[in-house]
Amino acid sequence: MDKDLFVFDEEKLKKADEITTKNIGFWHEAFIDLKSNKIVFISMIIIPLLLVLSIFFTITSKHTHDQAVNAIYIEEKCLGTGVSENIECNKANYIYLSPKIDALSWIPLFNGWEKETVGKKKLKEYQDKCADCVKVLNEYEKNINGLKVIQYKISVDKYKLNGVEDSYAFGTDVQARDLWVRVWFGLLVSLMIGFFAALIDLTLGVLYGSISGYFGGKIDLVMMRIAEIIYSIPSLVILMFLLTFMKPSFFTLIIAIGLTSWVSVARLMRAQVLKIKDTEFILASKTLGADDVRIIKKHIFPNILGQMAIIITFSIPSAIFYEAFLSFIGLGVQKVPSIGRLISDGKEVIATGTHLHLLYYPTLFICLLMLSINVFANGLRDALDPRISR
């Protein structure tokens, strides 16, 4: 081939050694990995979205979490007027209202109708009050103490039956409280408990485990034996011990969870520090005269930051689940609703098979929250693991 056909481009030669790709840092690369996994990215959006919505709906709701939905009307119109028989003044007409959203009334779940099993007398009472509000679905005989009693499976519109004009998206409970604001407020309480418990884990667990693993020797031996003694005491025992000196409250529950949950974080941090402290760059820092505080702050912490983020992320759902369990058995937060307490209140309706909305919505929210956090934590673990190929 004729060499004159080829032209030597000096401009391209000058740019041959230039780096044209954008420099991507460790956390930026981790975020790219999180975005590439659609399920993890959706869960990462759901968590702050639930937090923002819980704050927004708690603040903007017409009712408070412990206020009956007709309390304002009673206070303004009914007290001292002698009209206690008025429909709006009767609190009983507002209890156990089914979920109703006017714009979604074409969906059976939000049309305000609820299925009940009643006797002949109760059915006649409903029909006399409002014939259009009751639909008989099934009729059957039931043997009660040797007697055959006719039972009716019906669908009833409590809103129209009791003359209630307002609609409640999640319905009301036995004390005529709006379940909408109680669920959102309970979700906010559970998120706060999980956040503060994780903060205790971060503060105590990371510092304790790092000091124990870095200095080693007798210090490590004594510190880890103390941690094992604390870890061997069940959290339920510590909570009951605290309740003998403190009233059941939000802060008592956080302290009880934090006093034991930090130990597992400390043990994991100790293992990470033991793995890093004998590496060459730590030895080089010691040789150059760096003190222990600088080595821990500048060299060890940045290298275990990914593991710290993963551990703290996993500790949040653990704290939320533990709070739900304690509230379920009656040892949790008492004055304010949490998701666990709402589920505990809703468990009473399982036996009757009616008013199941009291159980559906708290259960749905805690499942969504726990699933989102765990999926995000798993995705974060994979994104921060340098051993996984990008």
XYZ file of C-alpha atoms in Angstrom, residues 35-321:
287
model
C -30.309 2.841 40.789
C -29.606 -0.023 38.414
C -31.525 -2.406 40.687
C -35.125 -1.281 40.190
C -36.567 -3.062 43.238
C -33.897 -1.637 45.552
C -34.323 1.833 44.071
C -38.099 1.692 44.581
C -37.612 0.626 48.200
C -35.129 3.481 48.655
C -37.869 5.900 47.527
C -40.634 4.290 49.614
C -38.824 4.733 52.957
C -38.458 8.566 52.883
C -41.843 8.830 51.163
C -43.541 7.042 54.069
C -41.733 9.320 56.516
C -42.796 12.495 54.672
C -46.392 11.318 54.263
C -46.655 10.310 57.922
C -45.530 13.783 59.010
C -47.749 15.538 56.461
C -50.965 13.613 57.206
C -50.395 13.786 60.965
C -50.092 17.583 60.826
C -52.851 18.280 58.285
C -55.483 15.843 59.574
C -58.693 17.353 60.912
C -58.566 15.083 63.950
C -55.827 14.080 66.375
C -54.804 10.478 66.967
C -56.759 10.242 70.256
C -59.796 12.359 69.345
C -63.227 11.001 68.452
C -64.270 12.076 64.960
C -67.411 13.815 66.246
C -65.733 15.358 69.305
C -65.599 18.834 67.776
C -69.274 18.727 66.814
C -70.245 17.531 70.285
C -68.246 20.313 71.900
C -69.740 23.021 69.670
C -73.323 21.859 69.158
C -74.337 19.264 71.725
C -72.994 20.073 75.186
C -75.586 21.794 77.324
C -78.163 21.956 74.539
C -80.241 18.957 75.573
C -80.004 17.365 72.119
C -77.976 14.292 73.102
C -80.371 12.121 71.093
C -79.346 13.921 67.903
C -77.608 11.624 65.417
C -74.490 13.782 65.207
C -74.253 13.926 68.996
C -74.394 10.169 69.496
C -70.866 8.812 69.635
C -72.092 5.239 69.108
C -73.041 6.086 65.515
C -69.395 6.821 64.677
C -67.752 3.657 66.002
C -66.549 0.864 63.688
C -67.261 2.775 60.493
C -65.847 0.977 57.448
C -63.320 2.598 55.097
C -64.985 4.966 52.645
C -63.556 7.176 49.913
C -66.185 8.925 47.810
C -64.001 9.050 44.689
C -63.329 5.294 44.955
C -66.800 4.176 46.014
C -66.946 1.877 42.978
C -64.315 -0.291 44.701
C -65.961 -2.572 47.324
C -63.108 -1.933 49.764
C -63.856 1.812 49.930
C -67.637 2.030 49.543
C -68.428 2.090 53.271
C -70.317 -1.228 53.270
C -69.340 -3.921 55.742
C -70.314 -7.562 56.114
C -71.793 -8.691 59.418
C -73.458 -11.734 60.888
C -76.583 -10.799 62.858
C -79.686 -12.367 64.288
C -83.249 -11.814 63.215
C -83.870 -9.090 65.805
C -80.806 -7.072 64.800
C -81.666 -7.436 61.118
C -85.184 -6.112 61.696
C -83.734 -3.207 63.689
C -81.474 -2.289 60.778
C -84.260 -2.651 58.205
C -86.684 -0.525 60.237
C -84.054 2.181 60.525
C -82.998 2.190 56.859
C -84.195 -0.487 54.473
C -81.843 0.625 51.686
C -78.803 0.306 53.935
C -78.998 -3.476 54.405
C -78.488 -6.344 51.950
C -79.077 -9.930 53.052
C -76.349 -12.108 51.531
C -77.052 -15.469 53.137
C -79.336 -17.132 55.666
C -78.380 -20.210 57.681
C -79.115 -22.057 60.907
C -76.674 -22.161 63.819
C -76.818 -24.485 66.801
C -76.386 -22.508 70.046
C -76.705 -24.504 73.289
C -78.864 -27.073 71.556
C -81.167 -24.501 70.003
C -81.338 -23.783 66.293
C -80.996 -20.062 65.696
C -81.348 -18.376 62.323
C -78.365 -16.184 61.443
C -78.086 -13.718 58.579
C -74.955 -12.771 56.674
C -75.593 -9.170 55.665
C -73.853 -6.193 54.140
C -74.658 -2.903 55.822
C -73.854 0.743 55.056
C -73.191 2.203 58.517
C -72.700 5.701 57.127
C -76.197 5.942 55.667
C -77.700 3.877 58.477
C -76.406 6.243 61.176
C -76.713 9.473 59.191
C -72.964 10.109 59.038
C -72.173 12.547 56.230
C -68.368 12.531 56.437
C -66.272 9.697 55.028
C -63.168 8.140 56.584
C -60.567 6.540 54.323
C -59.452 3.922 56.870
C -62.659 3.850 58.915
C -62.974 4.366 62.682
C -62.297 2.237 65.758
C -64.277 1.296 68.866
C -63.800 4.791 70.355
C -64.860 6.574 67.147
C -61.300 7.685 66.372
C -60.163 8.222 62.803
C -57.967 5.260 61.866
C -56.377 7.275 59.032
C -54.529 9.660 61.332
C -53.826 6.906 63.891
C -52.087 4.710 61.303
C -49.964 7.548 59.922
C -49.095 8.777 63.412
C -48.287 5.218 64.508
C -46.028 4.809 61.484
C -44.207 8.022 62.446
C -43.743 6.755 66.018
C -42.349 3.427 64.774
C -39.951 5.186 62.387
C -38.721 7.463 65.168
C -38.125 4.501 67.472
C -36.186 2.719 64.727
C -34.135 5.852 63.979
C -33.214 6.604 67.595
C -32.419 2.950 68.310
C -30.108 2.938 65.270
C -28.520 6.163 66.549
C -27.738 4.455 69.858
C -26.278 1.495 67.959
C -24.124 3.864 65.921
C -22.904 5.862 68.907
C -22.231 3.067 71.393
C -21.671 0.059 69.172
C -19.237 1.588 66.697
C -17.129 3.371 69.324
C -17.061 0.426 71.715
C -16.258 -2.133 69.030
C -13.621 0.048 67.379
C -11.763 0.722 70.646
C -11.918 -2.930 71.655
C -10.680 -4.213 68.303
C -7.979 -1.576 67.809
C -6.221 -1.776 71.172
C -6.710 -5.549 71.627
C -4.991 -7.448 74.432
C -6.401 -7.111 77.943
C -8.540 -4.127 76.948
C -10.259 -6.211 74.269
C -10.648 -9.144 76.683
C -12.322 -7.072 79.400
C -14.514 -5.028 77.045
C -15.850 -8.034 75.153
C -16.605 -9.963 78.364
C -18.661 -6.985 79.551
C -20.443 -6.878 76.176
C -21.203 -10.604 76.361
C -22.703 -10.223 79.845
C -24.984 -7.428 78.601
C -25.874 -9.416 75.486
C -26.877 -12.440 77.584
C -29.596 -10.438 79.360
C -32.861 -10.531 77.351
C -34.174 -7.153 76.253
C -37.570 -8.005 77.717
C -36.009 -8.416 81.171
C -34.240 -5.053 80.866
C -37.490 -3.399 79.774
C -39.431 -4.840 82.708
C -36.628 -3.716 85.029
C -36.805 -0.194 83.619
C -40.586 -0.146 83.966
C -40.223 -0.591 87.728
C -38.454 2.795 87.890
C -39.838 4.591 84.829
C -43.278 4.998 83.324
C -43.961 3.213 80.000
C -43.118 5.817 77.390
C -41.451 6.458 74.081
C -38.056 7.114 75.689
C -38.239 4.106 78.017
C -38.754 1.851 75.025
C -35.831 3.400 73.120
C -33.522 2.987 76.119
C -34.554 -0.651 76.560
C -33.899 -1.448 72.898
C -30.655 0.519 72.813
C -29.153 -1.048 75.952
C -28.871 -4.455 74.286
C -28.975 -3.940 70.514
C -25.678 -2.002 70.422
C -23.737 -5.079 71.549
C -24.195 -6.941 68.267
C -23.054 -3.821 66.392
C -19.982 -3.562 68.632
C -19.011 -7.178 67.931
C -19.295 -6.700 64.184
C -17.291 -3.460 64.323
C -14.613 -5.180 66.386
C -14.277 -7.862 63.712
C -13.925 -5.238 60.970
C -11.284 -3.288 62.919
C -9.291 -6.463 63.655
C -9.209 -7.185 59.933
C -7.960 -3.701 59.006
C -5.596 -2.693 61.816
C -2.759 -5.019 60.710
C -2.722 -3.871 57.085
C 0.263 -2.123 55.520
C -1.202 1.399 55.383
C -1.996 1.308 59.121
C 1.579 0.180 59.824
C 2.870 2.994 57.615
C 0.814 5.547 59.557
C 2.210 4.294 62.853
C 5.736 4.463 61.434
C 5.204 8.085 60.405
C 4.187 8.921 63.974
C 0.389 9.124 63.725
C -1.334 8.734 67.102
C -4.148 6.255 67.811
C -6.962 8.815 67.580
C -5.815 9.957 64.128
C -5.438 6.379 62.858
C -8.950 5.441 64.022
C -10.487 8.667 62.680
C -8.620 9.017 59.385
C -7.833 5.453 58.356
C -10.002 2.872 60.122
C -13.408 4.614 60.122
C -13.348 5.526 56.399
C -12.549 1.901 55.526
C -15.384 0.435 57.582
C -17.916 3.135 56.676
C -19.661 0.872 54.181
C -20.069 -1.908 56.741
C -21.295 0.636 59.303
C -23.996 1.867 56.926
C -25.167 -1.686 56.257
C -25.282 -2.656 59.942
C -27.183 0.484 60.942
C -29.650 0.016 58.086
C -30.390 -3.534 59.235
C -30.780 -2.411 62.868
C -33.687 -0.074 62.026
C -36.211 -2.808 61.019
C -35.068 -4.906 63.991
C -35.910 -2.054 66.364
C -39.270 -1.415 64.648
C -40.205 -5.089 64.817
